[in-house]
Coordinates of C-alpha atoms in Angstrom, one line a residue:
X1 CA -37.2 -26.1 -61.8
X2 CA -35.5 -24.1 -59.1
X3 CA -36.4 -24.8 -55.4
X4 CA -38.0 -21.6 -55.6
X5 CA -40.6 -22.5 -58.3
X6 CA -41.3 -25.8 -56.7
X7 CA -42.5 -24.7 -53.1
X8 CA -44.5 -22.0 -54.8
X9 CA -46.1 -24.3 -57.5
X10 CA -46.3 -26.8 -54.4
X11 CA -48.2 -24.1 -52.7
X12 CA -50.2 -21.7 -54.5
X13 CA -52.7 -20.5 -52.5
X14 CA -49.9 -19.2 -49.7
X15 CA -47.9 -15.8 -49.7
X16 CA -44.4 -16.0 -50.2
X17 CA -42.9 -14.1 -47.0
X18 CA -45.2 -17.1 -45.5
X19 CA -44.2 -19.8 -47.0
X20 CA -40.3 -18.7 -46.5
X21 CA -41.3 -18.5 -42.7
X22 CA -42.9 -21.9 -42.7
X23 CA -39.5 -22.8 -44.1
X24 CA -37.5 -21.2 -41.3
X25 CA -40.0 -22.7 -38.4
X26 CA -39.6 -26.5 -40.0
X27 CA -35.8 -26.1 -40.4
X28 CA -35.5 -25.0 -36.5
X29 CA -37.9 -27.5 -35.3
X30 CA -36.0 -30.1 -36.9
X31 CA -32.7 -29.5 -35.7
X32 CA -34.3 -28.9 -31.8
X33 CA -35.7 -32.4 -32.7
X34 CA -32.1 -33.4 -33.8
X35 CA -30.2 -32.3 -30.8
X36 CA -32.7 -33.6 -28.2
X37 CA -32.6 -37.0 -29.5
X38 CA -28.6 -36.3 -29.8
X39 CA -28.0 -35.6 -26.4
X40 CA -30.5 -37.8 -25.1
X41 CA -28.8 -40.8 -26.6
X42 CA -25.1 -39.6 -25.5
X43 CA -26.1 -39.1 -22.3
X44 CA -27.2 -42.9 -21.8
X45 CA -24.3 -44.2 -23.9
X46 CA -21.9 -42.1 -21.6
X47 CA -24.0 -42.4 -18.4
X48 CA -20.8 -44.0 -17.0
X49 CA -18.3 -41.8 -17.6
X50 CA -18.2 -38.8 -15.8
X51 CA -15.6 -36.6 -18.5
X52 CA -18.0 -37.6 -21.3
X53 CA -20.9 -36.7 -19.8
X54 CA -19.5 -33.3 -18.6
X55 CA -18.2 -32.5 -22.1
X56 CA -22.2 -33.4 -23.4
X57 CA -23.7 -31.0 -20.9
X58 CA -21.5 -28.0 -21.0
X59 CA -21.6 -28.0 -24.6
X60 CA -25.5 -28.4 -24.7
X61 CA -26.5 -25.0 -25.8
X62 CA -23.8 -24.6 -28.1
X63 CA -24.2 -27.5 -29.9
X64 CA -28.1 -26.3 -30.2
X65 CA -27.3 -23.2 -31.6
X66 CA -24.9 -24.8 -34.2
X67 CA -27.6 -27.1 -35.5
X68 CA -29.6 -24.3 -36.0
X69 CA -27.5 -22.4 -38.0
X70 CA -26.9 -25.8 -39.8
X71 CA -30.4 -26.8 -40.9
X72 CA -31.3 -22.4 -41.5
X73 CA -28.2 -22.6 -43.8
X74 CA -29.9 -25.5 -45.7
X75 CA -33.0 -24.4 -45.6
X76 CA -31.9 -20.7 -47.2
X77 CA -31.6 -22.2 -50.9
X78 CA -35.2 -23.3 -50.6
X79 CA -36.7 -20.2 -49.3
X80 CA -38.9 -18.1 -52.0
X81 CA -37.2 -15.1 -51.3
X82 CA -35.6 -11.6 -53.2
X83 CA -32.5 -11.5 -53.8
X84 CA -31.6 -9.0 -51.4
X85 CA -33.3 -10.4 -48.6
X86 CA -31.4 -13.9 -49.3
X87 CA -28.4 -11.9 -49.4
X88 CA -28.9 -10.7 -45.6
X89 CA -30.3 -13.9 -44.8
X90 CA -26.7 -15.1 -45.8
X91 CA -24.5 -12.6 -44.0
X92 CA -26.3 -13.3 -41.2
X93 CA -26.0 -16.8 -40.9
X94 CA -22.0 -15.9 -41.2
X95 CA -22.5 -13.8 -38.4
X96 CA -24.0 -16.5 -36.0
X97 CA -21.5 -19.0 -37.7
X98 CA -18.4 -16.7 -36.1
X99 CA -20.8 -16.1 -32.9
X100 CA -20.1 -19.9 -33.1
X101 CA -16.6 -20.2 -33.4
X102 CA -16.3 -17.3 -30.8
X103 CA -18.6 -19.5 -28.3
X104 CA -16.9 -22.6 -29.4
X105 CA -13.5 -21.4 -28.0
X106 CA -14.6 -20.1 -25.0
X107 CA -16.1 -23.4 -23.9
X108 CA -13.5 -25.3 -25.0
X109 CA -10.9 -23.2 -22.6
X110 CA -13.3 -23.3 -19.8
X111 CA -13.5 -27.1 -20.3
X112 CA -10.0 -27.6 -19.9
X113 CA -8.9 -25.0 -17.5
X114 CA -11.9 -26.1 -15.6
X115 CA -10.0 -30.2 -16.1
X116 CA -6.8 -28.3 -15.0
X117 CA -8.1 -27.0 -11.7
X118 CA -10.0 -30.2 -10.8
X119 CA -6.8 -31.7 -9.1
X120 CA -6.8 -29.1 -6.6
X121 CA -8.4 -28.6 -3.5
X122 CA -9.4 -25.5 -1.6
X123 CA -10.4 -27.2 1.5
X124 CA -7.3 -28.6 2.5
X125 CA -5.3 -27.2 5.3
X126 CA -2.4 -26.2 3.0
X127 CA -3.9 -25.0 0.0
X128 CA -1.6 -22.6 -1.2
X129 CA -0.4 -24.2 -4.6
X130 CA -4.2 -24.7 -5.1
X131 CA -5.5 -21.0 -4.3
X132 CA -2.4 -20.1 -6.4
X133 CA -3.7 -22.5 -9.2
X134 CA -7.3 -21.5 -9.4
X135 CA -6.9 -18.0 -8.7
X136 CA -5.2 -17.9 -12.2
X137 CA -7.0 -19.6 -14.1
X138 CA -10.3 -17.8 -13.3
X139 CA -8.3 -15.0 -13.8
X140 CA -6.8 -15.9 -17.3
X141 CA -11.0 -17.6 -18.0
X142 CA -12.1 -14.1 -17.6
X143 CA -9.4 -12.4 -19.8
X144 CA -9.7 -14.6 -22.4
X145 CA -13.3 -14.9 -22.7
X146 CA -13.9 -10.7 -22.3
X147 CA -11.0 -11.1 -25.5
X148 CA -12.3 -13.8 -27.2
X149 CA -15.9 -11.7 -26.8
X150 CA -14.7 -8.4 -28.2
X151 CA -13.4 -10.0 -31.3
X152 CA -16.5 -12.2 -32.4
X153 CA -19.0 -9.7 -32.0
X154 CA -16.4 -7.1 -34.1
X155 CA -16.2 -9.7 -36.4
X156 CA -19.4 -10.8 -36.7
X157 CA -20.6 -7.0 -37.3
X158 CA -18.0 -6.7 -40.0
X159 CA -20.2 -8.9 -42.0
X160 CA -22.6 -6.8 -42.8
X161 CA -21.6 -4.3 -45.6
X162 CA -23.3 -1.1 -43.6
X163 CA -21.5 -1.7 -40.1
X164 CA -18.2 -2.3 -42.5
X165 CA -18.5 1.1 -43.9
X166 CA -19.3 2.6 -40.4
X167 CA -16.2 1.5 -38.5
X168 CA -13.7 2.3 -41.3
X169 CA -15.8 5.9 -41.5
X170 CA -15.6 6.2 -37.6
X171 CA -11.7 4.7 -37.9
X172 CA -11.1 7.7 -40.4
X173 CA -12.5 10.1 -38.7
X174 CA -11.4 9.5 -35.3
X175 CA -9.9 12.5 -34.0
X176 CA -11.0 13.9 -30.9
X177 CA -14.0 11.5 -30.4
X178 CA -11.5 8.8 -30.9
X179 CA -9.3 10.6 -28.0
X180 CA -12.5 11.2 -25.7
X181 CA -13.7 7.3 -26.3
X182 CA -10.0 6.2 -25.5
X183 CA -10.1 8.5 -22.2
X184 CA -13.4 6.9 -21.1
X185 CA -12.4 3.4 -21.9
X186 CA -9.0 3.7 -19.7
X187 CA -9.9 2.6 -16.3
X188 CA -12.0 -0.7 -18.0
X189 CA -8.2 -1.3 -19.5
X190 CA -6.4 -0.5 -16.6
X191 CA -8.1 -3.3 -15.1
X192 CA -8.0 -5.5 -17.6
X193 CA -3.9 -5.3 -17.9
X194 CA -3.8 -5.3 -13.9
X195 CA -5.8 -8.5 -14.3
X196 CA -3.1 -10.4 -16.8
X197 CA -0.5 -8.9 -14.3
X198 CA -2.4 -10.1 -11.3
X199 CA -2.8 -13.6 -13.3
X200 CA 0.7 -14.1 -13.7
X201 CA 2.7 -12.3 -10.3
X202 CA -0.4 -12.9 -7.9
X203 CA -0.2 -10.5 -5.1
X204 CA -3.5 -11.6 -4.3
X205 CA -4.8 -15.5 -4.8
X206 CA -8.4 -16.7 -3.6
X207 CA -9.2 -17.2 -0.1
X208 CA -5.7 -14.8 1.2
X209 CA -6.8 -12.8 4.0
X210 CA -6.3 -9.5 3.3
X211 CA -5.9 -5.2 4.9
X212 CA -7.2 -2.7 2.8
X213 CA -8.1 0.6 4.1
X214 CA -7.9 -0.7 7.5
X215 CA -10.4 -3.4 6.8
X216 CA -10.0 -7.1 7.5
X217 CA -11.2 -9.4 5.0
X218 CA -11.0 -12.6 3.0
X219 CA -10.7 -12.6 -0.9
X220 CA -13.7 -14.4 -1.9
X221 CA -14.0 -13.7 -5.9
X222 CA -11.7 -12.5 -8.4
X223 CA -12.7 -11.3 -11.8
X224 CA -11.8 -9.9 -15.1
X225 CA -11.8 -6.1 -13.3
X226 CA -12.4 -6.6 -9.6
X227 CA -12.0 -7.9 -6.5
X228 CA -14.7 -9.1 -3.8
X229 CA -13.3 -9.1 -0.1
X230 CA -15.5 -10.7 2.4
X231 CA -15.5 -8.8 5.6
X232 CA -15.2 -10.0 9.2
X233 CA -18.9 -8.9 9.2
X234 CA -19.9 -10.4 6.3
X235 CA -20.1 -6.8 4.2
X236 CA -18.5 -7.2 0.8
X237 CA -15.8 -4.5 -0.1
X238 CA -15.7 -4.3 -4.2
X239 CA -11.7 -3.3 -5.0
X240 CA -10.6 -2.8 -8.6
X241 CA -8.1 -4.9 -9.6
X242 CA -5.4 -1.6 -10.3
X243 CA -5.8 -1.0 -6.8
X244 CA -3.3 -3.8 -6.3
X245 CA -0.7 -1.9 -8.3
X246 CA -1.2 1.6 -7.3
X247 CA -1.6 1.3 -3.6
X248 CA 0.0 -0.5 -0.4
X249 CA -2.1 -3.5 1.2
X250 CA -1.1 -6.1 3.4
X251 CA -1.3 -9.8 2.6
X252 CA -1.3 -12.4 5.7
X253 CA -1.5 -15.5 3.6
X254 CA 1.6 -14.3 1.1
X255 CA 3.5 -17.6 1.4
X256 CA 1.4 -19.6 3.8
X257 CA -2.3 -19.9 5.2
X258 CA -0.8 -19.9 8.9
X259 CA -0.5 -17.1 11.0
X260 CA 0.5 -16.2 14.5
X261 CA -1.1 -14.0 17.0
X262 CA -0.8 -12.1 20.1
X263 CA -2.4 -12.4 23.5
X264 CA -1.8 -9.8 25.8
X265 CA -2.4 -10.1 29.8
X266 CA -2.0 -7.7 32.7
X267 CA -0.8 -8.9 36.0
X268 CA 0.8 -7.6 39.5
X269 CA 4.1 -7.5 39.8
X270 CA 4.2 -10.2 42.3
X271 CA 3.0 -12.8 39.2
X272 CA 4.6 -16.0 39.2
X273 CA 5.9 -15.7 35.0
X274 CA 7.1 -19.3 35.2
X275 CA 4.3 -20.9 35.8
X276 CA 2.1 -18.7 33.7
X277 CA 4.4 -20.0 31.0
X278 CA 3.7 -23.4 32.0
X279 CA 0.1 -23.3 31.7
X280 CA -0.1 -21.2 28.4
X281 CA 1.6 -24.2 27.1
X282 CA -0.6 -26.4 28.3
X283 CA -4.1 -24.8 27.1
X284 CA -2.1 -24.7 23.6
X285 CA -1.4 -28.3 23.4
X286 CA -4.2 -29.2 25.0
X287 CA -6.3 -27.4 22.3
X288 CA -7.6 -28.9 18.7
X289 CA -7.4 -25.5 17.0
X290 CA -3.5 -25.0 18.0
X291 CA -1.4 -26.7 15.0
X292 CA 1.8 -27.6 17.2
X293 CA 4.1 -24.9 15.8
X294 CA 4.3 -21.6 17.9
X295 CA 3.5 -21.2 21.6
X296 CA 5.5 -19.0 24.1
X297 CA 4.8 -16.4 26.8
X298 CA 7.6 -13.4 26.9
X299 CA 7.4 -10.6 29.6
X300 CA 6.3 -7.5 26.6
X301 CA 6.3 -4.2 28.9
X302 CA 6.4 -3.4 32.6
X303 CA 4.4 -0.4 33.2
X304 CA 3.8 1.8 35.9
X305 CA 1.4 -0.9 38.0
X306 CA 1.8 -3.6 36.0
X307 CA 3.6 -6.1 34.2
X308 CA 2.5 -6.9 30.8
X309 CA 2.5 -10.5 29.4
X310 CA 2.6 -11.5 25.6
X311 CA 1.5 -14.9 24.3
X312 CA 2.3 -15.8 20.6
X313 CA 0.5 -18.7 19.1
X314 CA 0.1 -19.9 15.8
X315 CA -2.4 -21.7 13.9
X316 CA -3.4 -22.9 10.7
X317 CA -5.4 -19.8 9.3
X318 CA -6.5 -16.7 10.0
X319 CA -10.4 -17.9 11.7
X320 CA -8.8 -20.6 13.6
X321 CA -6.1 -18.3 15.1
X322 CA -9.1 -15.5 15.7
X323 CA -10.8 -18.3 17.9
X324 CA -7.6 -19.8 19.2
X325 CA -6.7 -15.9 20.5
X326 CA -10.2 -15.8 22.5
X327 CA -9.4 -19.4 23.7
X328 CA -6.0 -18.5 25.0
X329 CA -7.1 -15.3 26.9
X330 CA -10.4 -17.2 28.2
X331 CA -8.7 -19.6 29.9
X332 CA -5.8 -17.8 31.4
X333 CA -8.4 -15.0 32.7
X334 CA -9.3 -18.0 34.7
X335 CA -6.2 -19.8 35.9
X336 CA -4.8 -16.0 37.2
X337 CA -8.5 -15.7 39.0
X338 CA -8.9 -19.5 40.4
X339 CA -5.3 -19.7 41.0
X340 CA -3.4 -16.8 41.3
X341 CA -5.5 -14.3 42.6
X342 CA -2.8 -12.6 44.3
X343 CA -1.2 -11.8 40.6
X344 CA -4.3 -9.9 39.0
X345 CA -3.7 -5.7 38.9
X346 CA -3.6 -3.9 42.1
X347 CA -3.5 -0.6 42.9
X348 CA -1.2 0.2 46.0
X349 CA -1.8 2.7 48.6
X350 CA 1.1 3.2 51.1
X351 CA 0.3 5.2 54.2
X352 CA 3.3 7.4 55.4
X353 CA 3.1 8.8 59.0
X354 CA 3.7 12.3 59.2
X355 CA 6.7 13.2 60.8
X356 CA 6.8 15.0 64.4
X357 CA 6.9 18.7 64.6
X358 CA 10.9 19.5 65.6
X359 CA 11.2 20.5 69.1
X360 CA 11.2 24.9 69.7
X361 CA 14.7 25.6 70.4
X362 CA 15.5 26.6 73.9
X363 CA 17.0 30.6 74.5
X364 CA 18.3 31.5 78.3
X365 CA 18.4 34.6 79.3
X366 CA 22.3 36.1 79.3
X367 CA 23.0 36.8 83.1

């Protein structure tokens, strides 16, 4: 007796269509039972090890969904159904099994890219190799997964006979609608290639502070087909990732997170510069946002009424040198008006006497 016969001889007094989905609800509640009482007991057994019991929870859903398609795939034979309707019960089931295989190799790279990166951290004070480290592999994450996405879904459709004969129809017949589709998808390539580029010469990492249009901002997220720049205002300017390519930009973290910047002071001609040096020096060192690298004061331009003075400092990135800039001019705003008053701009009036009328020639009278 086939398993068909039995479950309807078993049952008699149900309909088929709902005896098949009685099948289908037992089969799924089993394998939910399954997996809970799975994971609960690996998650005890591996409460101790930290790898372990990342592996267990990242791979929660999947591992779900592949019981599932197990205990539907051993439930099929059972199920009183045509055989037509077992037929798409069965291509379908090969679908989810390559939605599977698709998911299964997206969270296996993500596990260990996601291991790779783990050694590096962004908070430190020199965290170039790291920016430079995770910056690709979110980068090559995205790439792959959009990849690895395409594929599975166009192989899981190819499983069913209709969508088959569709795409080698559509493939035959592709012509100008084939043109006008390849037109339309060009920009979604263009930054799909510019993100493999971008993944392998990195113009651009995570966290490099950035110009683009004449805006100043941090790269704060990278993905498959843009860029999210965090403003010094806290707006977000969305760049596509060909922009990189196609246009200039400027990149003040290129080969280190420190930077150097300029204070600029007016002053009298009658300024002291010496000493001016001295104390710029002093509010530097004396300062826990300076990192001990670059400090000098120059003489930059002498203007009409005044002299102008340059300080170049450095520090370890681009907010502490913004607040170490305000710091420097603060406090030597101060020392010119505390101590050198005499050196702040002036503006000069010199009074010149008018000059005496020259005496009326004398004429005598010829005798």
């Amino acid at each position: 007796m086939t398993a068909h016969a039995l479950l309807t001889a078993l049952f008699p007094w149900a309909p088929t269509p709902l005896i098949a989905a009685a099948l289908i609800v037992v089969a799924v509640a089993a394998a939910l039972l399954v997996h809970g009482v799975a994971v609960m007991t690996l998650t005890r057994l591996f409460r101790r090890h930290r790898l372990a019991c990342d592996i267990v929870h990242r791979t929660r859903s999947i591992s779900r969904f592949a019981l599932i398609i197990v205990a539907l795939s051993i439930a099929l034979p059972f199920a009183p159904v045509t055989a037509r309707v077992s037929d798409l019960l069965g291509r379908a089931l090969l679908a989810a099994f390559i939605v599977f295989l698709g998911w299964l190799t997206v969270v296996g790279i993500n596990l260990a890219m996601d291991r790779y990166v783990a050694r590096f951290r962004l908070d430190s004070t020199d965290n170039l190799q790291a920016r430079k480290a995770v910056t690709q592999v979110r980068l090559l994450k995205r790439v792959i997964g959009s990849l690895v996405l395409v594929l599975t879904v166009a192989l899981a459709l190819m499983s069913f006979d209709s969508v088959r004969q569709f795409g080698v129809s559509l493939f035959a017949s592709a012509g100008v609608a084939g043109i006008a589709a390849g037109l339309a998808a060009r920009p979604l390539l263009e930054n799909l290639i510019a993100g493999i580029q971008l993944a392998f010469t990195q113009p651009i990492r995570l966290g490099d502070v950035l110009i683009i249009e004449e805006e100043y901002g941090t790269v704060e997220e990278i993905t498959a087909t843009y860029v999210v720049l965090k403003l010094w205002d806290w707006r977000r300017l969305i760049v596509p990732l060909s922009y990189f390519f196609d246009k200039p930009f400027q990149n003040w973290t290129r080969t280190s997170a420190s930077l150097m910047g300029s204070v600029l002071l007016y002053t009298d001609y009658t300024v002291p510069v010496d000493k001016v040096r001295a104390k710029a020096v002093a509010i530097a060192k004396a300062s826990a946002l300076w990192d001990g690298q670059v400090v000098k004061l120059q003489v930059n331009d002498a203007k009409d009424n005044v002299l102008e003075l340059r300080v170049l400092v450095s520090a370890r990135n681009s907010g502490t040198l913004s607040d170490l800039r305000a710091e420097m001019r603060e406090k030597l705003i101060a020392y010119l008006q505390q101590e050198l008053p005499f050196a702040l701009p002036l503006a000069r009036q010199v009074n010149i006497p008018a000059a005496e009328p020259a005496a009326k020639p004398r004429v005598s009278a010829l005798r």
